[in-house]
Amino acid sequence: MRRPLAAVLAAAGLVVWLVAVAGLVVTPARADDGPETLAGAVLRWGLNTESNTAAHNPGTYNFLMAGALPDPGRGGQTVPEGQWQQRSGDVAVEKWDARSSAWTDATWAGLRTDSAGVPLQVGVSSNHQLVFSRGAGTLDRAAGTARIAWQGSATVAFYSGFSFFHLSDPVLEVADGRGTLTATLGGFASAQDDPTRWEAAPAATVTVATLPSVSLTGNGFTVDPAYRGVTFDPVTGAQVRSGAYWGSFPAPWVRFMEMLGTGPFWYSSGGSDDAHKVAAPVTVSFDGAAVVVPTPTVATSQPPVVSNSAPPPPRSSPRPTPTSPTTAAATPPDLVVPPVGAAPPAPEPVAALPRPATDLRLAAAPAAPGAAAPTDDRTWPWWAGGALLLLAAAAFVVPPPVRGLR
């Protein structure tokens, strides 16, 4: 009986060892074995709250759309529902739904509500993001470098389209723990004091976000772009460099927006809207099958209403504004009023809320510092196979007990 048992144990041990060897052959190389080629990377960015809220002109909104909005031919036009797109090629717009706690396809009606479905007020975010898919490039975790490019265009509209610009073909480059996101911008120049002005601005590829701390571990990352404490010198007016929310988007980005007449949307100018200009987090997933998803924490209650006492910024070409005997048309303190034929109405009281706090969580992200790192232990077949072979040898070597002896 001992010889058959030994043979069975030896055979089992050899089978387990063969399984271990096969695992070495068929298991793909780990990600840190060398550069990876990416073909399904995903970029998510909502720019800032100012791009996703009610505008100061009553009944108008700031919103995102997929694709490049065509030239309306003249200023003072709003985007009709038939021209708005939720998806165009590899670009989509998604909205955070607080009721289902998930990102969902944006809708035309949803551009005018917050995440709970409540009609927007000035300064309350609708919580939309641009989503660029199928990004291609390379990722070298060991070297700490990456380059990912996306194709497609999106449109950012202010005052329901009185002013808008295109953002196309973003590219992310990472080195030494820092990232730079560039894109091609295009749009049309308008002016507050000249409703007839509507000129195409030459397209330019500029830095749209600087990412100060990027980790290339795991499936991706979410990073707050540099904004707070970033200085910018406007062509007209001045940057206010005090308070909790002072800062700026990258200078090349803001210079382009100054050509369009919307420069103050992107740097602190001293009004209550400064809290809404802070750059929103940028999220990148290296693989569309393992997406890193940010989860915003949004307030569903109505914001407090305050009066804004900040003085208006100086204008480059001031003109007298017609007024009635009793009421003067006021200008929002730090925003460019869209080009319209008549003097703009007095703005509604501004809701001075900070940018919604964001609780960022990574799907399938690496363990937090100090936590035990997950292991991919493939050594157990070797131990199991060795144990079975030792048992087989013992069955041959250890002598059987002698019957009849005590």
mmCIF file of C-alpha atoms in Angstrom:
data_model
loop_
_atom_site.group_PDB
_atom_site.id
_atom_site.type_symbol
_atom_site.label_atom_id
_atom_site.label_comp_id
_atom_site.label_asym_id
_atom_site.label_seq_id
_atom_site.Cartn_x
_atom_site.Cartn_y
_atom_site.Cartn_z
ATOM 1 C CA MET A 1 0.000 0.000 0.000
ATOM 2 C CA ARG A 2 2.902 2.388 0.644
ATOM 3 C CA ARG A 3 4.277 2.271 -2.887
ATOM 4 C CA PRO A 4 0.969 3.208 -4.574
ATOM 5 C CA LEU A 5 0.462 6.009 -2.026
ATOM 6 C CA ALA A 6 3.962 7.327 -2.663
ATOM 7 C CA ALA A 7 3.383 7.223 -6.392
ATOM 8 C CA VAL A 8 0.125 9.169 -6.060
ATOM 9 C CA LEU A 9 1.767 11.821 -3.876
ATOM 10 C CA ALA A 10 4.700 12.184 -6.239
ATOM 11 C CA ALA A 11 2.408 12.542 -9.241
ATOM 12 C CA ALA A 12 0.312 15.164 -7.465
ATOM 13 C CA GLY A 13 3.422 17.134 -6.531
ATOM 14 C CA LEU A 14 4.668 17.113 -10.107
ATOM 15 C CA VAL A 15 1.279 18.290 -11.388
ATOM 16 C CA VAL A 16 1.244 21.231 -8.961
ATOM 17 C CA TRP A 17 4.758 22.207 -10.012
ATOM 18 C CA LEU A 18 3.777 22.051 -13.680
ATOM 19 C CA VAL A 19 0.864 24.395 -12.919
ATOM 20 C CA ALA A 20 3.297 26.845 -11.295
ATOM 21 C CA VAL A 21 5.635 26.733 -14.295
ATOM 22 C CA ALA A 22 2.706 27.263 -16.657
ATOM 23 C CA GLY A 23 1.677 30.290 -14.616
ATOM 24 C CA LEU A 24 5.075 31.850 -15.189
ATOM 25 C CA VAL A 25 4.738 31.316 -18.924
ATOM 26 C CA VAL A 26 1.189 32.600 -19.464
ATOM 27 C CA THR A 27 1.030 35.388 -16.849
ATOM 28 C CA PRO A 28 1.512 38.796 -18.512
ATOM 29 C CA ALA A 29 4.380 40.951 -17.407
ATOM 30 C CA ARG A 30 3.584 43.340 -14.603
ATOM 31 C CA ALA A 31 3.000 46.987 -15.378
ATOM 32 C CA ASP A 32 6.280 47.983 -13.763
ATOM 33 C CA ASP A 33 8.294 45.717 -16.053
ATOM 34 C CA GLY A 34 8.499 48.453 -18.702
ATOM 35 C CA PRO A 35 6.588 51.116 -20.647
ATOM 36 C CA GLU A 36 2.904 50.453 -21.295
ATOM 37 C CA THR A 37 1.021 51.356 -24.435
ATOM 38 C CA LEU A 38 -2.332 52.996 -23.698
ATOM 39 C CA ALA A 39 -5.306 53.041 -26.033
ATOM 40 C CA GLY A 40 -8.342 53.583 -23.787
ATOM 41 C CA ALA A 41 -7.357 56.349 -21.360
ATOM 42 C CA VAL A 42 -10.130 58.633 -20.054
ATOM 43 C CA LEU A 43 -9.863 62.324 -19.113
ATOM 44 C CA ARG A 44 -12.540 63.960 -16.927
ATOM 45 C CA TRP A 45 -12.649 67.704 -16.150
ATOM 46 C CA GLY A 46 -15.379 70.176 -15.239
ATOM 47 C CA LEU A 47 -13.073 73.255 -15.545
ATOM 48 C CA ASN A 48 -14.600 75.165 -12.613
ATOM 49 C CA THR A 49 -17.913 76.006 -10.966
ATOM 50 C CA GLU A 50 -18.163 79.220 -12.992
ATOM 51 C CA SER A 51 -18.500 77.092 -16.136
ATOM 52 C CA ASN A 52 -21.401 75.148 -14.608
ATOM 53 C CA THR A 53 -23.752 77.608 -12.948
ATOM 54 C CA ALA A 54 -26.481 80.171 -13.512
ATOM 55 C CA ALA A 55 -25.273 83.373 -15.142
ATOM 56 C CA HIS A 56 -25.903 86.872 -13.822
ATOM 57 C CA ASN A 57 -28.190 87.705 -16.741
ATOM 58 C CA PRO A 58 -31.530 86.244 -15.560
ATOM 59 C CA GLY A 59 -32.575 83.163 -17.499
ATOM 60 C CA THR A 60 -29.099 82.407 -18.867
ATOM 61 C CA TYR A 61 -26.612 79.722 -17.818
ATOM 62 C CA ASN A 62 -22.994 78.712 -18.194
ATOM 63 C CA PHE A 63 -22.653 75.141 -19.432
ATOM 64 C CA LEU A 64 -20.630 72.519 -21.306
ATOM 65 C CA MET A 65 -21.420 70.665 -24.518
ATOM 66 C CA ALA A 66 -19.714 68.043 -26.663
ATOM 67 C CA GLY A 67 -18.497 69.071 -30.103
ATOM 68 C CA ALA A 68 -17.637 72.477 -31.533
ATOM 69 C CA LEU A 69 -20.562 74.891 -31.549
ATOM 70 C CA PRO A 70 -20.769 76.534 -35.000
ATOM 71 C CA ASP A 71 -20.356 80.252 -35.543
ATOM 72 C CA PRO A 72 -23.774 81.939 -35.112
ATOM 73 C CA GLY A 73 -22.578 84.784 -37.328
ATOM 74 C CA ARG A 74 -23.185 87.588 -34.837
ATOM 75 C CA GLY A 75 -23.118 88.275 -31.129
ATOM 76 C CA GLY A 76 -25.909 88.184 -28.590
ATOM 77 C CA GLN A 77 -27.172 84.729 -29.635
ATOM 78 C CA THR A 78 -28.141 81.863 -27.341
ATOM 79 C CA VAL A 79 -27.585 78.160 -28.019
ATOM 80 C CA PRO A 80 -30.805 76.441 -29.125
ATOM 81 C CA GLU A 81 -31.590 73.012 -27.732
ATOM 82 C CA GLY A 82 -31.220 71.477 -31.183
ATOM 83 C CA GLN A 83 -27.554 72.497 -31.372
ATOM 84 C CA TRP A 84 -26.549 71.272 -27.918
ATOM 85 C CA GLN A 85 -24.900 67.830 -27.892
ATOM 86 C CA GLN A 86 -24.306 65.422 -25.031
ATOM 87 C CA ARG A 87 -21.868 63.353 -27.093
ATOM 88 C CA SER A 88 -19.723 63.944 -30.157
ATOM 89 C CA GLY A 89 -17.204 61.285 -31.165
ATOM 90 C CA ASP A 90 -15.019 60.452 -28.176
ATOM 91 C CA VAL A 91 -16.216 63.473 -26.171
ATOM 92 C CA ALA A 92 -19.213 63.441 -23.826
ATOM 93 C CA VAL A 93 -20.755 65.545 -21.061
ATOM 94 C CA GLU A 94 -21.782 63.811 -17.838
ATOM 95 C CA LYS A 95 -23.624 65.098 -14.767
ATOM 96 C CA TRP A 96 -23.311 63.940 -11.171
ATOM 97 C CA ASP A 97 -26.739 62.732 -10.002
ATOM 98 C CA ALA A 98 -26.947 63.021 -6.215
ATOM 99 C CA ARG A 99 -30.025 60.815 -6.111
ATOM 100 C CA SER A 100 -28.312 57.812 -7.724
ATOM 101 C CA SER A 101 -24.786 58.767 -6.565
ATOM 102 C CA ALA A 102 -23.445 58.227 -10.073
ATOM 103 C CA TRP A 103 -22.289 60.077 -13.165
ATOM 104 C CA THR A 104 -25.027 60.018 -15.825
ATOM 105 C CA ASP A 105 -25.377 61.308 -19.380
ATOM 106 C CA ALA A 106 -26.101 65.025 -19.309
ATOM 107 C CA THR A 107 -29.414 66.371 -20.594
ATOM 108 C CA TRP A 108 -30.494 69.755 -21.874
ATOM 109 C CA ALA A 109 -32.836 70.241 -18.904
ATOM 110 C CA GLY A 110 -30.122 69.168 -16.462
ATOM 111 C CA LEU A 111 -27.915 72.101 -17.458
ATOM 112 C CA ARG A 112 -30.296 74.288 -15.441
ATOM 113 C CA THR A 113 -30.413 72.269 -12.222
ATOM 114 C CA ASP A 114 -28.021 71.189 -9.496
ATOM 115 C CA SER A 115 -27.240 67.547 -8.720
ATOM 116 C CA ALA A 116 -30.467 67.188 -6.739
ATOM 117 C CA GLY A 117 -32.633 68.568 -9.560
ATOM 118 C CA VAL A 118 -33.150 71.974 -7.922
ATOM 119 C CA PRO A 119 -33.130 74.995 -10.289
ATOM 120 C CA LEU A 120 -29.703 76.629 -10.368
ATOM 121 C CA GLN A 121 -28.814 79.815 -8.586
ATOM 122 C CA VAL A 122 -25.731 81.899 -9.300
ATOM 123 C CA GLY A 123 -22.705 80.159 -7.795
ATOM 124 C CA VAL A 124 -24.342 76.756 -7.330
ATOM 125 C CA SER A 125 -22.724 74.126 -9.542
ATOM 126 C CA SER A 126 -24.682 71.938 -11.931
ATOM 127 C CA ASN A 127 -21.809 69.435 -11.517
ATOM 128 C CA HIS A 128 -21.070 68.571 -15.133
ATOM 129 C CA GLN A 129 -17.809 67.242 -16.538
ATOM 130 C CA LEU A 130 -16.264 66.910 -19.970
ATOM 131 C CA VAL A 131 -15.257 63.294 -20.601
ATOM 132 C CA PHE A 132 -12.641 62.562 -23.282
ATOM 133 C CA SER A 133 -12.314 58.829 -24.020
ATOM 134 C CA ARG A 134 -9.965 56.554 -25.974
ATOM 135 C CA GLY A 135 -6.827 58.453 -25.127
ATOM 136 C CA ALA A 136 -3.662 56.949 -26.635
ATOM 137 C CA GLY A 137 -0.068 57.166 -25.504
ATOM 138 C CA THR A 138 2.601 55.612 -23.316
ATOM 139 C CA LEU A 139 3.024 55.167 -19.578
ATOM 140 C CA ASP A 140 6.333 54.332 -17.907
ATOM 141 C CA ARG A 141 5.721 53.910 -14.195
ATOM 142 C CA ALA A 142 9.337 53.129 -13.356
ATOM 143 C CA ALA A 143 10.572 56.291 -15.084
ATOM 144 C CA GLY A 144 7.641 58.352 -13.782
ATOM 145 C CA THR A 145 6.673 59.585 -17.246
ATOM 146 C CA ALA A 146 3.528 59.533 -19.359
ATOM 147 C CA ARG A 147 2.144 61.098 -22.501
ATOM 148 C CA ILE A 148 -1.536 60.653 -23.403
ATOM 149 C CA ALA A 149 -3.411 62.388 -26.226
ATOM 150 C CA TRP A 150 -7.150 62.594 -26.802
ATOM 151 C CA GLN A 151 -9.034 63.641 -29.918
ATOM 152 C CA GLY A 152 -12.243 65.620 -30.150
ATOM 153 C CA SER A 153 -13.750 68.987 -29.259
ATOM 154 C CA ALA A 154 -15.994 70.458 -26.594
ATOM 155 C CA THR A 155 -17.635 73.863 -26.156
ATOM 156 C CA VAL A 156 -17.835 75.987 -23.010
ATOM 157 C CA ALA A 157 -20.732 78.464 -23.241
ATOM 158 C CA PHE A 158 -21.358 81.480 -21.019
ATOM 159 C CA TYR A 159 -24.641 83.347 -20.721
ATOM 160 C CA SER A 160 -26.311 80.532 -22.698
ATOM 161 C CA GLY A 161 -23.994 81.150 -25.653
ATOM 162 C CA PHE A 162 -23.531 84.937 -25.788
ATOM 163 C CA SER A 163 -19.852 84.060 -25.426
ATOM 164 C CA PHE A 164 -18.253 80.666 -25.960
ATOM 165 C CA PHE A 165 -15.010 78.906 -26.825
ATOM 166 C CA HIS A 166 -13.870 75.504 -28.059
ATOM 167 C CA LEU A 167 -11.451 73.166 -26.291
ATOM 168 C CA SER A 168 -9.950 70.486 -28.548
ATOM 169 C CA ASP A 169 -7.448 67.612 -28.585
ATOM 170 C CA PRO A 170 -6.070 67.730 -25.017
ATOM 171 C CA VAL A 171 -2.642 66.223 -24.314
ATOM 172 C CA LEU A 172 -1.274 65.198 -20.904
ATOM 173 C CA GLU A 173 2.467 65.004 -20.261
ATOM 174 C CA VAL A 174 3.883 63.847 -16.920
ATOM 175 C CA ALA A 175 7.491 63.910 -15.706
ATOM 176 C CA ASP A 176 9.141 64.202 -12.293
ATOM 177 C CA GLY A 177 5.796 64.028 -10.503
ATOM 178 C CA ARG A 178 4.296 67.016 -12.343
ATOM 179 C CA GLY A 179 1.771 67.071 -15.145
ATOM 180 C CA THR A 180 0.911 69.566 -17.866
ATOM 181 C CA LEU A 181 -2.386 69.482 -19.732
ATOM 182 C CA THR A 182 -2.449 71.351 -23.042
ATOM 183 C CA ALA A 183 -5.255 71.799 -25.567
ATOM 184 C CA THR A 184 -6.150 73.832 -28.632
ATOM 185 C CA LEU A 185 -8.505 76.739 -27.916
ATOM 186 C CA GLY A 186 -10.710 78.571 -30.362
ATOM 187 C CA GLY A 187 -13.608 80.983 -30.086
ATOM 188 C CA PHE A 188 -15.053 84.378 -30.866
ATOM 189 C CA ALA A 189 -14.247 87.796 -29.462
ATOM 190 C CA SER A 190 -17.091 89.865 -28.074
ATOM 191 C CA ALA A 191 -17.272 93.039 -26.000
ATOM 192 C CA GLN A 192 -19.493 94.330 -23.239
ATOM 193 C CA ASP A 193 -19.542 97.861 -24.576
ATOM 194 C CA ASP A 194 -19.930 96.927 -28.256
ATOM 195 C CA PRO A 195 -22.781 94.460 -28.893
ATOM 196 C CA THR A 196 -21.948 94.315 -32.594
ATOM 197 C CA ARG A 197 -18.455 92.927 -32.060
ATOM 198 C CA TRP A 198 -18.166 89.262 -33.010
ATOM 199 C CA GLU A 199 -14.827 88.163 -34.442
ATOM 200 C CA ALA A 200 -13.224 84.746 -34.789
ATOM 201 C CA ALA A 201 -10.110 84.439 -32.615
ATOM 202 C CA PRO A 202 -7.142 82.544 -34.065
ATOM 203 C CA ALA A 203 -6.841 79.071 -32.565
ATOM 204 C CA ALA A 204 -3.937 78.518 -30.188
ATOM 205 C CA THR A 205 -2.493 75.527 -28.350
ATOM 206 C CA VAL A 206 -1.924 76.547 -24.741
ATOM 207 C CA THR A 207 -1.425 75.089 -21.271
ATOM 208 C CA VAL A 208 -4.888 74.691 -19.760
ATOM 209 C CA ALA A 209 -3.909 73.108 -16.430
ATOM 210 C CA THR A 210 -0.744 72.477 -14.444
ATOM 211 C CA LEU A 211 -0.881 69.440 -12.150
ATOM 212 C CA PRO A 212 1.553 69.890 -9.266
ATOM 213 C CA SER A 213 1.571 66.341 -7.885
ATOM 214 C CA VAL A 214 0.873 63.314 -10.072
ATOM 215 C CA SER A 215 1.275 59.661 -9.068
ATOM 216 C CA LEU A 216 1.406 57.076 -11.853
ATOM 217 C CA THR A 217 0.610 54.093 -9.608
ATOM 218 C CA GLY A 218 -2.703 52.281 -9.748
ATOM 219 C CA ASN A 219 -5.302 52.799 -12.459
ATOM 220 C CA GLY A 220 -5.067 56.580 -12.594
ATOM 221 C CA PHE A 221 -5.269 59.718 -10.496
ATOM 222 C CA THR A 222 -7.308 62.747 -9.502
ATOM 223 C CA VAL A 223 -5.385 65.999 -8.966
ATOM 224 C CA ASP A 224 -6.350 69.596 -8.172
ATOM 225 C CA PRO A 225 -4.701 71.827 -10.807
ATOM 226 C CA ALA A 226 -2.562 74.716 -9.641
ATOM 227 C CA TYR A 227 -4.778 77.762 -9.054
ATOM 228 C CA ARG A 228 -4.607 79.123 -5.523
ATOM 229 C CA GLY A 229 -1.708 81.508 -5.187
ATOM 230 C CA VAL A 230 -0.991 81.593 -8.936
ATOM 231 C CA THR A 231 -0.397 85.183 -10.063
ATOM 232 C CA PHE A 232 -1.623 86.809 -13.265
ATOM 233 C CA ASP A 233 -1.340 90.374 -14.558
ATOM 234 C CA PRO A 234 -4.461 91.276 -16.569
ATOM 235 C CA VAL A 235 -4.317 93.614 -19.549
ATOM 236 C CA THR A 236 -7.060 95.686 -17.907
ATOM 237 C CA GLY A 237 -8.109 95.656 -14.294
ATOM 238 C CA ALA A 238 -6.125 93.863 -11.625
ATOM 239 C CA GLN A 239 -5.867 90.496 -9.929
ATOM 240 C CA VAL A 240 -6.863 90.592 -6.261
ATOM 241 C CA ARG A 241 -4.283 88.633 -4.300
ATOM 242 C CA SER A 242 -5.952 88.192 -0.948
ATOM 243 C CA GLY A 243 -8.627 86.001 0.525
ATOM 244 C CA ALA A 244 -9.136 82.252 0.538
ATOM 245 C CA TYR A 245 -9.741 81.888 -3.211
ATOM 246 C CA TRP A 246 -7.250 84.162 -4.900
ATOM 247 C CA GLY A 247 -5.361 82.671 -7.813
ATOM 248 C CA SER A 248 -5.495 82.071 -11.548
ATOM 249 C CA PHE A 249 -5.637 79.557 -14.349
ATOM 250 C CA PRO A 250 -2.380 79.308 -16.361
ATOM 251 C CA ALA A 251 -1.388 82.610 -17.956
ATOM 252 C CA PRO A 252 -1.584 81.361 -21.599
ATOM 253 C CA TRP A 253 -5.171 80.215 -20.958
ATOM 254 C CA VAL A 254 -6.226 83.551 -19.435
ATOM 255 C CA ARG A 255 -4.497 85.571 -22.178
ATOM 256 C CA PHE A 256 -6.600 83.722 -24.745
ATOM 257 C CA MET A 257 -9.771 84.371 -22.743
ATOM 258 C CA GLU A 258 -8.912 88.077 -22.577
ATOM 259 C CA MET A 259 -9.092 88.145 -26.381
ATOM 260 C CA LEU A 260 -12.616 86.724 -26.130
ATOM 261 C CA GLY A 261 -13.663 89.238 -23.480
ATOM 262 C CA THR A 262 -14.025 86.685 -20.663
ATOM 263 C CA GLY A 263 -10.667 86.993 -18.906
ATOM 264 C CA PRO A 264 -12.112 87.740 -15.422
ATOM 265 C CA PHE A 265 -13.821 84.337 -15.348
ATOM 266 C CA TRP A 266 -10.422 82.717 -14.788
ATOM 267 C CA TYR A 267 -8.628 84.695 -12.084
ATOM 268 C CA SER A 268 -9.510 86.360 -8.788
ATOM 269 C CA SER A 269 -10.805 89.887 -9.246
ATOM 270 C CA GLY A 270 -12.216 90.627 -5.809
ATOM 271 C CA GLY A 271 -15.904 89.755 -6.146
ATOM 272 C CA SER A 272 -17.982 87.070 -4.481
ATOM 273 C CA ASP A 273 -17.647 84.955 -7.639
ATOM 274 C CA ASP A 274 -13.954 84.349 -6.943
ATOM 275 C CA ALA A 275 -14.840 81.182 -5.033
ATOM 276 C CA HIS A 276 -16.419 79.745 -8.191
ATOM 277 C CA LYS A 277 -13.379 80.325 -10.411
ATOM 278 C CA VAL A 278 -11.056 77.859 -8.661
ATOM 279 C CA ALA A 279 -9.969 75.097 -11.048
ATOM 280 C CA ALA A 280 -11.867 71.825 -10.648
ATOM 281 C CA PRO A 281 -10.043 68.490 -10.175
ATOM 282 C CA VAL A 282 -8.647 66.694 -13.225
ATOM 283 C CA THR A 283 -9.154 62.922 -13.319
ATOM 284 C CA VAL A 284 -7.267 60.552 -15.627
ATOM 285 C CA SER A 285 -7.859 56.816 -15.992
ATOM 286 C CA PHE A 286 -5.189 54.813 -17.778
ATOM 287 C CA ASP A 287 -7.676 52.166 -18.923
ATOM 288 C CA GLY A 288 -11.338 52.689 -19.768
ATOM 289 C CA ALA A 289 -12.106 49.248 -18.301
ATOM 290 C CA ALA A 290 -10.855 50.341 -14.851
ATOM 291 C CA VAL A 291 -12.050 53.912 -14.596
ATOM 292 C CA VAL A 292 -11.020 56.264 -11.803
ATOM 293 C CA VAL A 293 -14.134 58.221 -10.857
ATOM 294 C CA PRO A 294 -14.280 61.371 -8.678
ATOM 295 C CA THR A 295 -17.216 61.603 -6.291
ATOM 296 C CA PRO A 296 -18.206 65.203 -5.506
ATOM 297 C CA THR A 297 -19.904 66.056 -2.249
ATOM 298 C CA VAL A 298 -22.567 68.634 -3.084
ATOM 299 C CA ALA A 299 -24.899 70.673 -0.936
ATOM 300 C CA THR A 300 -28.593 70.294 -1.758
ATOM 301 C CA SER A 301 -29.870 73.143 0.431
ATOM 302 C CA GLN A 302 -30.475 76.608 -0.908
ATOM 303 C CA PRO A 303 -27.418 78.874 -0.511
ATOM 304 C CA PRO A 304 -27.511 82.043 1.558
ATOM 305 C CA VAL A 305 -28.010 85.244 -0.406
ATOM 306 C CA VAL A 306 -25.610 88.109 0.213
ATOM 307 C CA SER A 307 -25.052 91.508 -1.283
ATOM 308 C CA ASN A 308 -21.838 92.127 -3.197
ATOM 309 C CA SER A 309 -20.135 95.372 -2.271
ATOM 310 C CA ALA A 310 -16.959 94.923 -4.346
ATOM 311 C CA PRO A 311 -16.340 97.787 -6.785
ATOM 312 C CA PRO A 312 -16.463 97.031 -10.511
ATOM 313 C CA PRO A 313 -13.122 96.630 -12.329
ATOM 314 C CA PRO A 314 -11.945 99.421 -14.621
ATOM 315 C CA ARG A 315 -12.845 99.201 -18.280
ATOM 316 C CA SER A 316 -10.486 99.679 -21.185
ATOM 317 C CA SER A 317 -12.963 101.882 -23.075
ATOM 318 C CA PRO A 318 -15.574 103.264 -20.693
ATOM 319 C CA ARG A 319 -18.802 104.564 -22.132
ATOM 320 C CA PRO A 320 -21.751 106.159 -20.384
ATOM 321 C CA THR A 321 -24.554 103.691 -19.726
ATOM 322 C CA PRO A 322 -28.132 104.904 -20.245
ATOM 323 C CA THR A 323 -30.046 104.986 -17.005
ATOM 324 C CA SER A 324 -33.592 105.655 -15.986
ATOM 325 C CA PRO A 325 -34.354 108.551 -13.647
ATOM 326 C CA THR A 326 -34.675 106.176 -10.714
ATOM 327 C CA THR A 327 -32.639 103.041 -11.409
ATOM 328 C CA ALA A 328 -29.146 102.534 -12.861
ATOM 329 C CA ALA A 329 -28.247 99.298 -14.645
ATOM 330 C CA ALA A 330 -25.529 97.664 -12.560
ATOM 331 C CA THR A 331 -22.676 95.535 -13.811
ATOM 332 C CA PRO A 332 -21.733 92.304 -12.010
ATOM 333 C CA PRO A 333 -18.546 93.113 -10.130
ATOM 334 C CA ASP A 334 -16.190 90.594 -11.679
ATOM 335 C CA LEU A 335 -17.865 89.068 -14.704
ATOM 336 C CA VAL A 336 -18.101 90.223 -18.296
ATOM 337 C CA VAL A 337 -21.661 91.035 -19.272
ATOM 338 C CA PRO A 338 -22.651 89.446 -22.604
ATOM 339 C CA PRO A 339 -23.001 91.641 -25.668
ATOM 340 C CA VAL A 340 -26.634 92.693 -25.889
ATOM 341 C CA GLY A 341 -28.279 95.623 -27.557
ATOM 342 C CA ALA A 342 -29.746 97.269 -24.475
ATOM 343 C CA ALA A 343 -28.167 98.021 -21.156
ATOM 344 C CA PRO A 344 -28.000 94.891 -18.975
ATOM 345 C CA PRO A 345 -30.544 94.532 -16.164
ATOM 346 C CA ALA A 346 -29.472 94.765 -12.576
ATOM 347 C CA PRO A 347 -28.020 91.438 -11.416
ATOM 348 C CA GLU A 348 -29.730 89.202 -8.929
ATOM 349 C CA PRO A 349 -28.178 88.921 -5.471
ATOM 350 C CA VAL A 350 -25.126 86.707 -5.756
ATOM 351 C CA ALA A 351 -24.970 83.481 -3.782
ATOM 352 C CA ALA A 352 -21.532 83.488 -2.235
ATOM 353 C CA LEU A 353 -20.756 79.846 -1.777
ATOM 354 C CA PRO A 354 -17.324 78.249 -1.907
ATOM 355 C CA ARG A 355 -16.650 75.634 -4.538
ATOM 356 C CA PRO A 356 -18.376 72.406 -3.383
ATOM 357 C CA ALA A 357 -16.085 70.303 -1.265
ATOM 358 C CA THR A 358 -14.939 67.247 -3.139
ATOM 359 C CA ASP A 359 -14.449 63.836 -1.616
ATOM 360 C CA LEU A 360 -12.245 62.120 -4.193
ATOM 361 C CA ARG A 361 -12.132 58.379 -4.252
ATOM 362 C CA LEU A 362 -10.218 56.194 -6.648
ATOM 363 C CA ALA A 363 -11.775 53.049 -7.994
ATOM 364 C CA ALA A 364 -9.269 50.222 -7.582
ATOM 365 C CA ALA A 365 -6.652 52.692 -6.401
ATOM 366 C CA PRO A 366 -3.459 51.702 -4.575
ATOM 367 C CA ALA A 367 -3.528 51.359 -0.809
ATOM 368 C CA ALA A 368 -3.087 54.466 1.296
ATOM 369 C CA PRO A 369 0.385 55.216 2.655
ATOM 370 C CA GLY A 370 1.153 53.032 5.628
ATOM 371 C CA ALA A 371 -1.395 50.390 4.688
ATOM 372 C CA ALA A 372 -0.375 46.888 3.725
ATOM 373 C CA ALA A 373 0.132 46.707 -0.024
ATOM 374 C CA PRO A 374 -1.876 44.051 -1.867
ATOM 375 C CA THR A 375 0.290 41.160 -3.041
ATOM 376 C CA ASP A 376 0.084 38.891 -6.024
ATOM 377 C CA ASP A 377 1.391 35.714 -4.342
ATOM 378 C CA ARG A 378 2.083 33.024 -6.898
ATOM 379 C CA THR A 379 4.548 31.011 -4.755
ATOM 380 C CA TRP A 380 2.009 28.708 -3.134
ATOM 381 C CA PRO A 381 2.088 26.111 -5.967
ATOM 382 C CA TRP A 382 5.831 25.637 -5.409
ATOM 383 C CA TRP A 383 5.356 25.052 -1.685
ATOM 384 C CA ALA A 384 2.398 22.729 -2.225
ATOM 385 C CA GLY A 385 4.215 20.719 -4.880
ATOM 386 C CA GLY A 386 7.319 20.423 -2.697
ATOM 387 C CA ALA A 387 5.272 19.242 0.282
ATOM 388 C CA LEU A 388 3.611 16.505 -1.778
ATOM 389 C CA LEU A 389 6.960 15.260 -3.080
ATOM 390 C CA LEU A 390 8.367 15.182 0.461
ATOM 391 C CA LEU A 391 5.399 13.111 1.591
ATOM 392 C CA ALA A 392 5.985 10.731 -1.323
ATOM 393 C CA ALA A 393 9.653 10.332 -0.319
ATOM 394 C CA ALA A 394 8.666 9.746 3.294
ATOM 395 C CA ALA A 395 6.333 6.965 2.202
ATOM 396 C CA PHE A 396 9.355 5.159 0.714
ATOM 397 C CA VAL A 397 11.924 5.924 3.405
ATOM 398 C CA VAL A 398 10.095 5.637 6.709
ATOM 399 C CA PRO A 399 9.927 1.935 7.649
ATOM 400 C CA PRO A 400 6.514 0.443 8.364
ATOM 401 C CA PRO A 401 5.716 -0.474 11.981
ATOM 402 C CA VAL A 402 6.543 -4.068 12.989
ATOM 403 C CA ARG A 403 3.461 -5.884 14.135
ATOM 404 C CA GLY A 404 3.525 -7.855 17.333
ATOM 405 C CA LEU A 405 6.092 -5.629 19.103
ATOM 406 C CA ARG A 406 5.192 -3.368 21.975
#
